[in-house]
JSON list of C-alpha atoms in Angstrom, two decimals:
[
{"chain": "A", "resi": 1, "resn": "MET", "atom": "CA", "xyz": [28.56, 35.20, 11.88]},
{"chain": "A", "resi": 2, "resn": "SER", "atom": "CA", "xyz": [30.06, 36.48, 8.61]},
{"chain": "A", "resi": 3, "resn": "GLY", "atom": "CA", "xyz": [29.22, 34.62, 5.24]},
{"chain": "A", "resi": 4, "resn": "PRO", "atom": "CA", "xyz": [26.23, 32.59, 4.19]},
{"chain": "A", "resi": 5, "resn": "PHE", "atom": "CA", "xyz": [27.91, 29.59, 6.29]},
{"chain": "A", "resi": 6, "resn": "ARG", "atom": "CA", "xyz": [26.93, 28.83, 10.09]},
{"chain": "A", "resi": 7, "resn": "GLU", "atom": "CA", "xyz": [29.87, 27.60, 11.95]},
{"chain": "A", "resi": 8, "resn": "ALA", "atom": "CA", "xyz": [29.95, 23.36, 12.56]},
{"chain": "A", "resi": 9, "resn": "PRO", "atom": "CA", "xyz": [27.99, 22.46, 15.60]},
{"chain": "A", "resi": 10, "resn": "PRO", "atom": "CA", "xyz": [30.96, 20.92, 18.31]},
{"chain": "A", "resi": 11, "resn": "PRO", "atom": "CA", "xyz": [31.93, 17.27, 18.00]},
{"chain": "A", "resi": 12, "resn": "GLU", "atom": "CA", "xyz": [30.30, 15.99, 20.53]},
{"chain": "A", "resi": 13, "resn": "LYS", "atom": "CA", "xyz": [26.71, 17.11, 19.77]},
{"chain": "A", "resi": 14, "resn": "ALA", "atom": "CA", "xyz": [27.54, 16.47, 15.71]},
{"chain": "A", "resi": 15, "resn": "VAL", "atom": "CA", "xyz": [26.91, 12.63, 17.01]},
{"chain": "A", "resi": 16, "resn": "SER", "atom": "CA", "xyz": [23.17, 11.83, 17.76]},
{"chain": "A", "resi": 17, "resn": "ARG", "atom": "CA", "xyz": [22.24, 8.97, 19.14]},
{"chain": "A", "resi": 18, "resn": "ARG", "atom": "CA", "xyz": [19.17, 6.67, 17.33]},
{"chain": "A", "resi": 19, "resn": "ASN", "atom": "CA", "xyz": [16.03, 5.86, 19.27]},
{"chain": "A", "resi": 20, "resn": "PRO", "atom": "CA", "xyz": [16.15, 2.20, 19.72]},
{"chain": "A", "resi": 21, "resn": "ALA", "atom": "CA", "xyz": [12.50, 1.70, 19.11]},
{"chain": "A", "resi": 22, "resn": "THR", "atom": "CA", "xyz": [12.82, 3.47, 16.59]},
{"chain": "A", "resi": 23, "resn": "THR", "atom": "CA", "xyz": [15.52, 1.49, 14.62]},
{"chain": "A", "resi": 24, "resn": "LEU", "atom": "CA", "xyz": [13.22, -1.61, 15.60]},
{"chain": "A", "resi": 25, "resn": "ALA", "atom": "CA", "xyz": [9.90, -0.33, 14.15]},
{"chain": "A", "resi": 26, "resn": "VAL", "atom": "CA", "xyz": [11.92, 0.43, 10.75]},
{"chain": "A", "resi": 27, "resn": "VAL", "atom": "CA", "xyz": [13.60, -2.87, 10.54]},
{"chain": "A", "resi": 28, "resn": "GLY", "atom": "CA", "xyz": [10.55, -4.65, 11.31]},
{"chain": "A", "resi": 29, "resn": "GLY", "atom": "CA", "xyz": [8.28, -2.84, 8.72]},
{"chain": "A", "resi": 30, "resn": "ALA", "atom": "CA", "xyz": [11.14, -3.88, 6.22]},
{"chain": "A", "resi": 31, "resn": "LEU", "atom": "CA", "xyz": [10.57, -7.42, 7.67]},
{"chain": "A", "resi": 32, "resn": "ALA", "atom": "CA", "xyz": [7.19, -7.09, 6.90]},
{"chain": "A", "resi": 33, "resn": "ILE", "atom": "CA", "xyz": [7.35, -5.77, 3.82]},
{"chain": "A", "resi": 34, "resn": "VAL", "atom": "CA", "xyz": [10.02, -8.55, 2.18]},
{"chain": "A", "resi": 35, "resn": "ALA", "atom": "CA", "xyz": [7.73, -11.22, 3.99]},
{"chain": "A", "resi": 36, "resn": "LEU", "atom": "CA", "xyz": [4.63, -10.22, 1.82]},
{"chain": "A", "resi": 37, "resn": "VAL", "atom": "CA", "xyz": [6.47, -9.80, -0.87]},
{"chain": "A", "resi": 38, "resn": "LEU", "atom": "CA", "xyz": [7.82, -13.44, -1.30]},
{"chain": "A", "resi": 39, "resn": "GLY", "atom": "CA", "xyz": [4.37, -14.65, -0.10]},
{"chain": "A", "resi": 40, "resn": "MET", "atom": "CA", "xyz": [2.52, -12.95, -3.12]},
{"chain": "A", "resi": 41, "resn": "LEU", "atom": "CA", "xyz": [5.66, -14.34, -5.63]},
{"chain": "A", "resi": 42, "resn": "PHE", "atom": "CA", "xyz": [5.32, -17.75, -4.28]},
{"chain": "A", "resi": 43, "resn": "SER", "atom": "CA", "xyz": [1.77, -18.16, -3.78]},
{"chain": "A", "resi": 44, "resn": "GLY", "atom": "CA", "xyz": [0.94, -17.47, -7.46]},
{"chain": "A", "resi": 45, "resn": "PRO", "atom": "CA", "xyz": [-2.60, -18.67, -8.82]},
{"chain": "A", "resi": 46, "resn": "THR", "atom": "CA", "xyz": [-2.18, -23.00, -9.33]},
{"chain": "A", "resi": 47, "resn": "TYR", "atom": "CA", "xyz": [-3.69, -24.48, -11.86]},
{"chain": "A", "resi": 48, "resn": "VAL", "atom": "CA", "xyz": [-5.69, -27.64, -11.18]},
{"chain": "A", "resi": 49, "resn": "ASP", "atom": "CA", "xyz": [-6.23, -29.75, -14.38]},
{"chain": "A", "resi": 50, "resn": "GLU", "atom": "CA", "xyz": [-10.16, -30.69, -14.83]},
{"chain": "A", "resi": 51, "resn": "GLY", "atom": "CA", "xyz": [-9.54, -34.20, -15.78]},
{"chain": "A", "resi": 52, "resn": "ASP", "atom": "CA", "xyz": [-7.32, -34.78, -12.33]},
{"chain": "A", "resi": 53, "resn": "VAL", "atom": "CA", "xyz": [-10.26, -33.40, -10.46]},
{"chain": "A", "resi": 54, "resn": "GLN", "atom": "CA", "xyz": [-12.54, -35.47, -12.23]},
{"chain": "A", "resi": 55, "resn": "ASN", "atom": "CA", "xyz": [-10.34, -38.69, -11.40]},
{"chain": "A", "resi": 56, "resn": "GLN", "atom": "CA", "xyz": [-10.17, -38.24, -8.07]},
{"chain": "A", "resi": 57, "resn": "GLU", "atom": "CA", "xyz": [-14.29, -37.97, -7.40]},
{"chain": "A", "resi": 58, "resn": "SER", "atom": "CA", "xyz": [-14.59, -41.44, -9.46]},
{"chain": "A", "resi": 59, "resn": "MET", "atom": "CA", "xyz": [-11.77, -42.81, -7.48]},
{"chain": "A", "resi": 60, "resn": "GLN", "atom": "CA", "xyz": [-13.37, -41.69, -3.97]},
{"chain": "A", "resi": 61, "resn": "ALA", "atom": "CA", "xyz": [-17.20, -42.86, -5.40]},
{"chain": "A", "resi": 62, "resn": "ARG", "atom": "CA", "xyz": [-15.22, -46.02, -6.14]},
{"chain": "A", "resi": 63, "resn": "GLU", "atom": "CA", "xyz": [-13.93, -46.49, -2.19]},
{"chain": "A", "resi": 64, "resn": "PRO", "atom": "CA", "xyz": [-15.91, -48.25, 0.53]},
{"chain": "A", "resi": 65, "resn": "ALA", "atom": "CA", "xyz": [-16.94, -46.06, 2.65]},
{"chain": "A", "resi": 66, "resn": "ALA", "atom": "CA", "xyz": [-14.22, -46.38, 6.08]},
{"chain": "A", "resi": 67, "resn": "ASN", "atom": "CA", "xyz": [-17.28, -46.42, 8.36]},
{"chain": "A", "resi": 68, "resn": "PRO", "atom": "CA", "xyz": [-20.29, -48.10, 6.88]},
{"chain": "A", "resi": 69, "resn": "ALA", "atom": "CA", "xyz": [-23.48, -46.97, 8.82]},
{"chain": "A", "resi": 70, "resn": "PRO", "atom": "CA", "xyz": [-25.10, -50.08, 10.89]}
]
């Protein structure tokens, strides 16, 4: 070997096959991260107007019970 560079390996050794399990794990991890990020984006805090809650409670109080006690 002369000089600072090594010889290139033969072409059949240069092509390496990836392990399909590794590829599947990487793709699965990426999909999980995307799902988490989208879930956090679309499940932000939901603000409830206090008047709406009181209206619902008063409506439920006025409605007769579906199954009156015998």
